Coordinates of C-alpha atoms in Angstrom, one line a residue:
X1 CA 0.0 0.0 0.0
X2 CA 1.6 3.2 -0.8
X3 CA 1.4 6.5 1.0
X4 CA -1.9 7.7 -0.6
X5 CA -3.7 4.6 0.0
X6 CA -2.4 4.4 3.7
X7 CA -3.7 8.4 3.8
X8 CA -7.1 7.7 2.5
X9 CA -7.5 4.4 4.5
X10 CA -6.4 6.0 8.1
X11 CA -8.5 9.0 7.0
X12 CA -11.9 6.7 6.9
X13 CA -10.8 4.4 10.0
X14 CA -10.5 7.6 12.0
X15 CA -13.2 9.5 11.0
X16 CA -16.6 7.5 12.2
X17 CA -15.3 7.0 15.7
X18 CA -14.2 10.9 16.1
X19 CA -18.3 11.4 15.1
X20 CA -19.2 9.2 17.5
X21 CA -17.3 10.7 20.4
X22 CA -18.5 13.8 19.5
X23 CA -22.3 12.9 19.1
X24 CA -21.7 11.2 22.8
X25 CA -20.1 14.0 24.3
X26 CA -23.4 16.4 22.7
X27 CA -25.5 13.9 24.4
X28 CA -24.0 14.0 27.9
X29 CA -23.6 17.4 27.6
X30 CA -27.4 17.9 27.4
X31 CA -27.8 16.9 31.3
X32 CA -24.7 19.0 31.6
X33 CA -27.0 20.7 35.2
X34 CA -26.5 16.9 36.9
X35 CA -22.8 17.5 36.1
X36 CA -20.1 19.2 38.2
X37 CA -18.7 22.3 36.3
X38 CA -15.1 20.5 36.0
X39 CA -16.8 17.3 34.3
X40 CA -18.8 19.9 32.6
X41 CA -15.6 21.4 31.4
X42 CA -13.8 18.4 30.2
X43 CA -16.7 17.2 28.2
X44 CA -16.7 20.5 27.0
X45 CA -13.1 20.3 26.3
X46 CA -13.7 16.6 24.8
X47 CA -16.3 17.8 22.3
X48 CA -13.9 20.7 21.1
X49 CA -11.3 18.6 19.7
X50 CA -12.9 15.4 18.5
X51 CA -14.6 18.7 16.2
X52 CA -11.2 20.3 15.4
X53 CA -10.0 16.9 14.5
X54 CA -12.5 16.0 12.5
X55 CA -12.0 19.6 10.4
X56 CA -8.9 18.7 9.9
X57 CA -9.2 14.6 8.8
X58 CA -12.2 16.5 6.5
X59 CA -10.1 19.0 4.7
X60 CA -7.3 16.1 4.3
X61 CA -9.7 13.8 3.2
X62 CA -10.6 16.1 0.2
X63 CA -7.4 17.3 -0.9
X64 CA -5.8 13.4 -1.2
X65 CA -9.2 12.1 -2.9
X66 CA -9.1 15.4 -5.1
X67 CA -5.5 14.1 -6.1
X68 CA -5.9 10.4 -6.2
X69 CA -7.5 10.5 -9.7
X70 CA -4.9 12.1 -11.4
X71 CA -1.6 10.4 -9.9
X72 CA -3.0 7.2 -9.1
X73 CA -1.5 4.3 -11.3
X74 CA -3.0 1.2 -9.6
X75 CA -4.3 -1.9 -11.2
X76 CA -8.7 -2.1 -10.3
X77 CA -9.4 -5.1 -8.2
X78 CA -13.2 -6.6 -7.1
X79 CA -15.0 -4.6 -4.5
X80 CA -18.1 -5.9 -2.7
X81 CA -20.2 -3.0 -3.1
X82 CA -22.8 -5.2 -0.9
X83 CA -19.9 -5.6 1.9
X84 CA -18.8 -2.4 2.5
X85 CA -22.5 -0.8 2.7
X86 CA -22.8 -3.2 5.4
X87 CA -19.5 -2.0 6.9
X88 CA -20.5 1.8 6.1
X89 CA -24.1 1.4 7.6
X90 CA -21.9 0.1 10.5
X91 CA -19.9 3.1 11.3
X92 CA -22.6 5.2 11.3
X93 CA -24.7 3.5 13.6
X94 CA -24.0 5.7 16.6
X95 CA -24.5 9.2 14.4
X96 CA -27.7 7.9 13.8
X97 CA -28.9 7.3 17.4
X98 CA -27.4 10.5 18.5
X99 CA -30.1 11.9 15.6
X100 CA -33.0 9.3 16.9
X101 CA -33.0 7.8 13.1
X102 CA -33.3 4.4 11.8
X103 CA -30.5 3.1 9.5
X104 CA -30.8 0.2 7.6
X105 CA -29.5 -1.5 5.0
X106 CA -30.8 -4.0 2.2
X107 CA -28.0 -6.1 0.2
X108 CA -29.0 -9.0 -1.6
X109 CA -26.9 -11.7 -0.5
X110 CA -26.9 -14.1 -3.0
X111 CA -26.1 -12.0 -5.6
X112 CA -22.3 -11.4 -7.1
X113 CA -22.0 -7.2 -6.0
X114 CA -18.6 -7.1 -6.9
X115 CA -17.5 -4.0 -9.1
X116 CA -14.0 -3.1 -10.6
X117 CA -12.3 -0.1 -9.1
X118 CA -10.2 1.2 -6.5
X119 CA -11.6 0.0 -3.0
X120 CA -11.0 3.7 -1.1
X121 CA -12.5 5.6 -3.5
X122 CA -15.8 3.7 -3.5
X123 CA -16.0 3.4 0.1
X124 CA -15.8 7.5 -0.1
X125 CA -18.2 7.9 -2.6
X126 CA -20.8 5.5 -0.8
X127 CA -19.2 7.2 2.7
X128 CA -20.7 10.3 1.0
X129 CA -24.1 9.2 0.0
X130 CA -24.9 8.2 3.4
X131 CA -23.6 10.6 5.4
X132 CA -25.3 13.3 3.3
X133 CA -28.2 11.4 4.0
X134 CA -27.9 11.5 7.6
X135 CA -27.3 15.0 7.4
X136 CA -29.9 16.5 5.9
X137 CA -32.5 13.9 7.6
X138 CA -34.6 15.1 10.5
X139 CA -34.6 13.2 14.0
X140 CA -36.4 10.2 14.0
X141 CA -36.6 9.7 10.1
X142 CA -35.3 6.6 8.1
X143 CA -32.3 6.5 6.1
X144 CA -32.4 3.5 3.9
X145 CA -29.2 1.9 1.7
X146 CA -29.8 -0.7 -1.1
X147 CA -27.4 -2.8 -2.7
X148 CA -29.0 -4.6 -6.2
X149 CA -27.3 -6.6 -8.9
X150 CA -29.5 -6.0 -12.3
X151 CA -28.0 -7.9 -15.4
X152 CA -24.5 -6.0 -15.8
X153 CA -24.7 -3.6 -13.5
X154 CA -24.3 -2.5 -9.8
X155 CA -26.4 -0.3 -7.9
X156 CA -25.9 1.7 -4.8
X157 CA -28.9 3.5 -3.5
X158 CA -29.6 5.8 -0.4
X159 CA -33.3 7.1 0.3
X160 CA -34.1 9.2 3.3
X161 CA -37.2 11.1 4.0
X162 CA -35.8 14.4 4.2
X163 CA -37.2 17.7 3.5
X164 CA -36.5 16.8 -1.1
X165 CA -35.0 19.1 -3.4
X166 CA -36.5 21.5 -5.9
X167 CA -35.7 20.8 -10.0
X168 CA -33.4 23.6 -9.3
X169 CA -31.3 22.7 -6.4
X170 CA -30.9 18.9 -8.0
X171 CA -29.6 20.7 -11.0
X172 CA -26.7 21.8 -9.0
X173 CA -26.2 19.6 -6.5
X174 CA -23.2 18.0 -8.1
X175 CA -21.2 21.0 -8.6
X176 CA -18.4 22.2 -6.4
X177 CA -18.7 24.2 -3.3
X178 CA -22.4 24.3 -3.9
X179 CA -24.8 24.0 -0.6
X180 CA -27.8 24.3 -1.8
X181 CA -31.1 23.2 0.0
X182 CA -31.8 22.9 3.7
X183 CA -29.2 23.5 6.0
X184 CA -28.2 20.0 8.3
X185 CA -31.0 19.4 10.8
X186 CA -28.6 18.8 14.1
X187 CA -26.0 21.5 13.4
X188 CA -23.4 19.3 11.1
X189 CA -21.1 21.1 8.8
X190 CA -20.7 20.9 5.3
X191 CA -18.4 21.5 2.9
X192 CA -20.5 21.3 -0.5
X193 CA -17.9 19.0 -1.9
X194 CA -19.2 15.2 -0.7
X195 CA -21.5 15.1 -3.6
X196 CA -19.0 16.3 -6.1
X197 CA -16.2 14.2 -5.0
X198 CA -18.9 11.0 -5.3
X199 CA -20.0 11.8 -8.8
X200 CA -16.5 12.4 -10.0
X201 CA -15.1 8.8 -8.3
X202 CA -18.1 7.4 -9.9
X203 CA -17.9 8.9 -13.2
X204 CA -13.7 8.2 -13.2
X205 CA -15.1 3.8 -12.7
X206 CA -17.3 4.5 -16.2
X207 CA -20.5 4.7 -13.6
X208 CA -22.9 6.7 -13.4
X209 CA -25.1 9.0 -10.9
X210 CA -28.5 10.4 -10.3
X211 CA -31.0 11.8 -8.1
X212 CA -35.0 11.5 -7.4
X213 CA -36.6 14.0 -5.4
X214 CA -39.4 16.1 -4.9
X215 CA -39.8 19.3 -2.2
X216 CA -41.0 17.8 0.9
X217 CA -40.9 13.9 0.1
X218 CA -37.4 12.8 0.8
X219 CA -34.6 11.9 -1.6
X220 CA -33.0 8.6 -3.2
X221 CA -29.5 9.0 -4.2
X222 CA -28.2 6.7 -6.3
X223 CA -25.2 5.6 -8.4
X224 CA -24.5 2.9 -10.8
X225 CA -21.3 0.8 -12.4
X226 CA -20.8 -2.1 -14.6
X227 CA -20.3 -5.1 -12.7
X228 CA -17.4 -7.1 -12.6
X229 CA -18.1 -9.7 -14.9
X230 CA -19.9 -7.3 -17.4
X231 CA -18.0 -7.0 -20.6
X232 CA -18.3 -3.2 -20.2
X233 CA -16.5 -3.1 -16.8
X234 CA -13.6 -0.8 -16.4
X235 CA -10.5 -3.2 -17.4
X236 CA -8.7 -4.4 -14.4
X237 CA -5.0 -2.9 -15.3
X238 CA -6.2 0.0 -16.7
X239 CA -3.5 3.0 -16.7
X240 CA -5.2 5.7 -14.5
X241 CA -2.2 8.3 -14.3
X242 CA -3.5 10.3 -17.1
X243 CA -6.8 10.7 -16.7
X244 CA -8.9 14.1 -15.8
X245 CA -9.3 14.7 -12.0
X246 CA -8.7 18.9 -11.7
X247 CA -9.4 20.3 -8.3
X248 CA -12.4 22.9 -8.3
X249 CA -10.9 26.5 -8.2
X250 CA -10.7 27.7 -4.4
X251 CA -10.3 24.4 -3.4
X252 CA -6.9 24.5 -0.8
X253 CA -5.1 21.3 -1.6
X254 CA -2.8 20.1 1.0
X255 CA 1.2 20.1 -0.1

């Protein structure tokens, strides 16, 4: 594993339990008058920098998969897009409970969900999809991920029952620094790049992605890739080091 990879992998390892010690730490802070003022404090304290850190993993996160496309020279192996939704749905088990919601996930088992493509890429794209979800969904909602196998192709769905998007804000939801719709509904930033840095990883495996929404019924989001055995899968040595990733302008890339 080279530097990048080992970047991208600690990146992902770290970043789910630095949510859940901060969703924790929220939650005990909420009874915060049954607590002495220095426990008080040193939640206070623990909260603070398991946030910091997790602006910093964030912003480190972006620059390396921002570059990854365009220095990358690795070989595409078989990823079980079924096994790590299951391992996503997984890390963000506590974020939901913090938020009251029901995650869930529905992989078909005893079909082949294996896709050709770098491994740490499609975990951030799907890492991405449901984290947006989660986001944007209000307390007690239901945030559901679907894996299916249909013919030659993969597909990787998440539906919530959010607040929905206008035809407007879908039309720009994959651009770059573009927030656009309800702000998150428990005070989560955003950077307005998640959805961008999916749709380009997906687009980069010869996939492909897409919304459904309406204002006030929720959202599926939803991206698709040839499978591995499909004769239009992305070939499994394929040189990468030349293709297209540009960063989007005022994007600071870490050195």
């Amino acid at each position: 594993m080279d530097p990048l990879e080992k970047l991208l992998s600690v990146v992902h390892d770290v970043k789910s339990p630095l949510l859940a010690i901060r969703r924790l730490s929220e939650r005990l802070l909420e009874d915060s008058d049954s607590l002495s003022e220095d426990v008080r404090r040193r939640l206070e304290l623990i909260h603070e920098s398991a946030a910091e850190a997790s602006t910093s993993l964030e912003e480190c996160n972006i620059s390396s998969t921002l570059s990854a496309g365009a220095s990358a020279d690795h070989p595409y192996e078989p990823v079980d897009v079924a096994q790590i939704a299951e391992e996503i749905v997984g890390s963000f088990r506590a974020h939901a409970e913090c938020k009251s919601q029901t995650l869930r996930v529905d992989a078909d088992d005893r079909a082949d969900c294996r896709v050709l493509g770098d491994p740490l890429q499609l975990r951030e794209a799907m890492n991405n999809l449901v984290s947006n979800a989660l986001k944007f969904s209000p307390s007690g909602s239901t945030v559901e991920v679907t894996v299916r196998r249909s013919k030659d192709t993969v597909r990787f769905s998440v539906t919530d029952s959010g607040p929905g998007l206008s035809e407007r804000e879908q039309d720009r939801l994959f651009e770059p620094l573009c927030n656009v719709g309800p702000d998150p509904t428990d005070g989560e930033g955003s950077t307005g790049l998640g959805l961008y840095i999916a749709r380009r990883i997906v687009e980069e495996h010869e996939g492909t992605v897409e919304v459904e929404s309406e204002k006030g019924s929720g959202s599926t989001f939803r991206f698709t890739l040839p499978a591995a055995s499909s004769p239009a899968s992305p070939a499994p040595h394929a040189d990468r080091s030349g293709s297209e990733w540009s960063s989007p302008s005022s994007v600071p890339v870490l050195p």
